[in-house]
Coordinates of N, CA, C and O in Angstrom, one line a residue:
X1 N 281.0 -256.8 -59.1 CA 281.7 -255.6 -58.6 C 282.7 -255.1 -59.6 O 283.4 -255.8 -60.3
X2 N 282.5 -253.5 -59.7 CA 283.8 -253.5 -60.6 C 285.1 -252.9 -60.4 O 285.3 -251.8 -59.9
X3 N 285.9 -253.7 -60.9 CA 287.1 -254.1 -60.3 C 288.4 -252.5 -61.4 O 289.5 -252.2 -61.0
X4 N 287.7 -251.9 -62.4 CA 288.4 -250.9 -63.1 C 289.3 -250.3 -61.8 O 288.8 -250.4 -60.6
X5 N 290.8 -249.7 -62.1 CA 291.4 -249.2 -61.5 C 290.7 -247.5 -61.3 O 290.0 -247.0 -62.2
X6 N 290.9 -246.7 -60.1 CA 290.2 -245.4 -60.5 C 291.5 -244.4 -60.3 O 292.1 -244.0 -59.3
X7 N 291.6 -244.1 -61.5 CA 293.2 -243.3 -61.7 C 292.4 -242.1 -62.8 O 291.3 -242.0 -63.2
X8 N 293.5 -241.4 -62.9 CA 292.9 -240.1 -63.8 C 292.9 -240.8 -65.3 O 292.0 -240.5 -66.1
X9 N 293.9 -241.6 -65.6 CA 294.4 -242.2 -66.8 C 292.5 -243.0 -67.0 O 291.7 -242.6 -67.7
X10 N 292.4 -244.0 -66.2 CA 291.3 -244.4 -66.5 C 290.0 -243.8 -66.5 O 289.0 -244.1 -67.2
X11 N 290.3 -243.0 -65.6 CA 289.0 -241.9 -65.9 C 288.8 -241.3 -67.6 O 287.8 -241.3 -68.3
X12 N 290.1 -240.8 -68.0 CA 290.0 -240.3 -69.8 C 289.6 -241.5 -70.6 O 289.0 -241.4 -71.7
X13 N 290.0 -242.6 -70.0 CA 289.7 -244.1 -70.7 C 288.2 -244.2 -70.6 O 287.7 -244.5 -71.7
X14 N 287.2 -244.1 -69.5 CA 285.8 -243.8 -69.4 C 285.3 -243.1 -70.0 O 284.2 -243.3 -70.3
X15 N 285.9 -241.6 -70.5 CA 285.7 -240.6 -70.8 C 285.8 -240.8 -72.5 O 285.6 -239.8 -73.2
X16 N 286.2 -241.8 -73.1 CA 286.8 -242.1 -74.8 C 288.0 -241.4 -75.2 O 288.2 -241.2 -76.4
X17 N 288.8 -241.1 -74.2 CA 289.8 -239.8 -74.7 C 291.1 -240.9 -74.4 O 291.2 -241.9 -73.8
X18 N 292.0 -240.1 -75.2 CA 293.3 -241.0 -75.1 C 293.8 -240.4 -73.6 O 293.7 -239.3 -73.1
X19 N 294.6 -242.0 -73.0 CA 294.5 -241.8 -71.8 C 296.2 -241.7 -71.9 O 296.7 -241.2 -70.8
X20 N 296.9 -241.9 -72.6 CA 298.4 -241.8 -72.5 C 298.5 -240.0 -71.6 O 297.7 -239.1 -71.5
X21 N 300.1 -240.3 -71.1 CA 300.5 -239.4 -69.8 C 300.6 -237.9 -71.0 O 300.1 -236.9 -70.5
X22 N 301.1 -237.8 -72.3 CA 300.9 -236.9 -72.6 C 300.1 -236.4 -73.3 O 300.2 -235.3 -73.7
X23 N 299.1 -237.1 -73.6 CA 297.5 -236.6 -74.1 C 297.1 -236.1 -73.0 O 296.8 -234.9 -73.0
X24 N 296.9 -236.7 -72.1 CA 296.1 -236.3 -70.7 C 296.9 -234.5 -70.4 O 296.2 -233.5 -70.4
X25 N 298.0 -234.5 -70.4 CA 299.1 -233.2 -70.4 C 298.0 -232.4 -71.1 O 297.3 -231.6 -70.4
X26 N 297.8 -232.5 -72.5 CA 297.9 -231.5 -73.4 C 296.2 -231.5 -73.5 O 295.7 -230.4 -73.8
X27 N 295.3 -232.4 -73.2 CA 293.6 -232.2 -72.8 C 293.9 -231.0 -71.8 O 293.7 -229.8 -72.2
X28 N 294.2 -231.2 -70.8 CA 293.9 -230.5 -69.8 C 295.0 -228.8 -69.7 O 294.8 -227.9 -68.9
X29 N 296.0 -228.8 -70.7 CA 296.5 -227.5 -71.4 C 295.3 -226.6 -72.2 O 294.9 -225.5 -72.0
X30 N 294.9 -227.6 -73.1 CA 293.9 -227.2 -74.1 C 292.6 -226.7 -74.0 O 292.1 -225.8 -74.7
X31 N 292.0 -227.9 -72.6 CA 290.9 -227.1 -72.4 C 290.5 -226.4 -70.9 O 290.7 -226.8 -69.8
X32 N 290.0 -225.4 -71.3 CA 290.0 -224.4 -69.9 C 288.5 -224.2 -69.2 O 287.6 -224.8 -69.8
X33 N 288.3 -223.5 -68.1 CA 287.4 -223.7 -67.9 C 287.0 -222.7 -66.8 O 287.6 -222.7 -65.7
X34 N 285.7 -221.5 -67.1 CA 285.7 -220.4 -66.7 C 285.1 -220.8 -65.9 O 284.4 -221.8 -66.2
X35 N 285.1 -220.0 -64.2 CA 284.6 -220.7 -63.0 C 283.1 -220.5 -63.2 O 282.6 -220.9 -62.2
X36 N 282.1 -220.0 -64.1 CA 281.1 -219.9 -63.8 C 280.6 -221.1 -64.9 O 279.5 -221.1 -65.4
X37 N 281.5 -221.8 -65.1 CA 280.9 -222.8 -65.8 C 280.8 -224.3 -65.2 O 281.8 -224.9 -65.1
X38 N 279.7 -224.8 -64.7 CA 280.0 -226.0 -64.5 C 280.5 -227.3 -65.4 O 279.8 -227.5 -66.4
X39 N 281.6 -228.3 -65.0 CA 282.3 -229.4 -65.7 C 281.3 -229.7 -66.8 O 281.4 -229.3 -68.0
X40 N 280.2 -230.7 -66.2 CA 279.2 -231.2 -67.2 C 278.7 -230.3 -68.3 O 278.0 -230.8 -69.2
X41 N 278.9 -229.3 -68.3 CA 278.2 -227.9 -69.3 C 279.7 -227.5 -70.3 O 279.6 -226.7 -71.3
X42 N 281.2 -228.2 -69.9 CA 281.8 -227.7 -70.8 C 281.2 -227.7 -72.3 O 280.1 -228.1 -72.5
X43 N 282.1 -227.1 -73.4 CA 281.3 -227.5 -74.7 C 282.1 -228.3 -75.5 O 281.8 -228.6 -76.6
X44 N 283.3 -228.6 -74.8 CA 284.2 -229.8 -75.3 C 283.5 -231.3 -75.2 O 283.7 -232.2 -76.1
X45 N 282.7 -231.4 -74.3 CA 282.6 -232.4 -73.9 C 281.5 -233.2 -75.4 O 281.1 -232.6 -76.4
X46 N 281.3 -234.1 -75.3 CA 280.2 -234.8 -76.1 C 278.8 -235.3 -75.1 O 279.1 -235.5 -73.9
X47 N 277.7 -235.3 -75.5 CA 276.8 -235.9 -74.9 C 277.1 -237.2 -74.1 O 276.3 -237.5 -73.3
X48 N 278.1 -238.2 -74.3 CA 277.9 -239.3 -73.7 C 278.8 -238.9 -72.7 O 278.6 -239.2 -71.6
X49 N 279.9 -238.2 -73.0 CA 280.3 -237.9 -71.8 C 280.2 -236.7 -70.8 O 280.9 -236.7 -69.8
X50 N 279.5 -235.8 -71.0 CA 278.4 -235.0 -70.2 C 277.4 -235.8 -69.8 O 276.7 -235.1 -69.1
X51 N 276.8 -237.1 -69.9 CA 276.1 -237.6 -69.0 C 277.1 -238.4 -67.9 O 277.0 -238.3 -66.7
X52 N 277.8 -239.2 -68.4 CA 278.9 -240.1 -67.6 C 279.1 -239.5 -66.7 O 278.8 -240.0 -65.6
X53 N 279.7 -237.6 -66.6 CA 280.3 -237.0 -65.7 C 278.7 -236.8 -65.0 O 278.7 -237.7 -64.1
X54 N 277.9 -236.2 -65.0 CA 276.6 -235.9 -64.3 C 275.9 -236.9 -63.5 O 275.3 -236.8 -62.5
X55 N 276.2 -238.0 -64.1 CA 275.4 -239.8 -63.6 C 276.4 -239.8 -62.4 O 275.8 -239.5 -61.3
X56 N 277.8 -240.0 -62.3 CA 279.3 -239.7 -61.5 C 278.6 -238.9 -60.3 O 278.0 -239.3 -59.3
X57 N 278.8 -237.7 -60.7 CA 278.6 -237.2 -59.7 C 277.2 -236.8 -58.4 O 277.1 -236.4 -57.2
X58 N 276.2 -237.4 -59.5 CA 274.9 -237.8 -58.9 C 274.7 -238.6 -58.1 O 273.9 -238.5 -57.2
X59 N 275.7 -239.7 -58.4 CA 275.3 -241.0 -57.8 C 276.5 -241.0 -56.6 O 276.8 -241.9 -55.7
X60 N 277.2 -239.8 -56.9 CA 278.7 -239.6 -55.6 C 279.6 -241.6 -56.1 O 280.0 -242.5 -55.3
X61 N 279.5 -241.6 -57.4 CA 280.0 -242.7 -57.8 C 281.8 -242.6 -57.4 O 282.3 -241.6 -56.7
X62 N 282.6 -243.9 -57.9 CA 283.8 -244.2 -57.5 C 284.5 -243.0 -58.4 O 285.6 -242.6 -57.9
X63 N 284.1 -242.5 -59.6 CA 284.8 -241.3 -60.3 C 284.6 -240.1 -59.6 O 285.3 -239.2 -60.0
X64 N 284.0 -239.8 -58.7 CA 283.8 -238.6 -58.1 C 284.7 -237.8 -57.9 O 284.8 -236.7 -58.6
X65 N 285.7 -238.2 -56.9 CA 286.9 -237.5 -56.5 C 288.0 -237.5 -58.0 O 289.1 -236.9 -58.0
X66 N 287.7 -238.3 -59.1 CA 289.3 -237.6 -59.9 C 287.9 -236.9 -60.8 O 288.4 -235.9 -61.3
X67 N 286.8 -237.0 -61.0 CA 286.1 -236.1 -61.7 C 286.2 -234.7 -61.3 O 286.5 -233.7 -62.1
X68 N 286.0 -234.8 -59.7 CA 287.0 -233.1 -59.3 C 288.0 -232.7 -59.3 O 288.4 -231.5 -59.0
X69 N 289.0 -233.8 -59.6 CA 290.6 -233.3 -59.3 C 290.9 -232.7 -61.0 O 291.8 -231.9 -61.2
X70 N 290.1 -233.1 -62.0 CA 289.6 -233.4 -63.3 C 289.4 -231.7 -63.3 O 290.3 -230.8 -63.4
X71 N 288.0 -231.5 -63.1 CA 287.6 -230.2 -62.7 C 288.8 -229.1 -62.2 O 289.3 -228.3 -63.0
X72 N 289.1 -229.2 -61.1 CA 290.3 -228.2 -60.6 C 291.3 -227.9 -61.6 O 291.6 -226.8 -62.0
X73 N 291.8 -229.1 -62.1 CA 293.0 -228.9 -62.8 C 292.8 -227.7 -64.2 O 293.6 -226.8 -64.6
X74 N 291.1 -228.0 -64.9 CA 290.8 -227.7 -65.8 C 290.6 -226.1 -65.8 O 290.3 -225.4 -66.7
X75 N 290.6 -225.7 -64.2 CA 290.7 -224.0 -63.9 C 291.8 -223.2 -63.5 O 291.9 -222.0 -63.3
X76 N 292.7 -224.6 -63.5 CA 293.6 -223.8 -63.2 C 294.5 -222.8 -64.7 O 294.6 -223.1 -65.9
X77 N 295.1 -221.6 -64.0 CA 295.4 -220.6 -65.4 C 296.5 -221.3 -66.0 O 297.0 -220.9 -67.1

């Protein structure tokens, strides 16, 4: 069973990205995201983690819900 906490911080930690409170800030400043684009198709992303996010949400895995909170935040203006 896995026991990872499921926080947004650990979600960027799945994701390879620095998970500190103001990296996370300034990712989600930095990158935006036009509503006709879906998450997995950003062009930020890398292949490993455009599959992570797609596998996630496929499988309605334990990242689901901050993968969309993830998503929202990244549209907002």
């Amino acid at each position: 069973m896995d026991t990872t906490p499921v926080d947004l911080s650990h979600l960027f930690e799945q994701l390879g990205l620095d998970n500190s409170d103001e990296a996370m800030v300034q990712f989600i400043t930095a990158h935006k995201l036009a509503s006709h684009i879906h998450l997995s198709q950003a062009s930020f992303w890398t292949s490993a983690q455009k599959s992570f996010i797609i596998e996630a949400l496929e499988a309605d895995a334990q990242w689901t819900e901050l993968i969309e909170q993830l998503d929202t935040q990244l549209r907002k203006p």
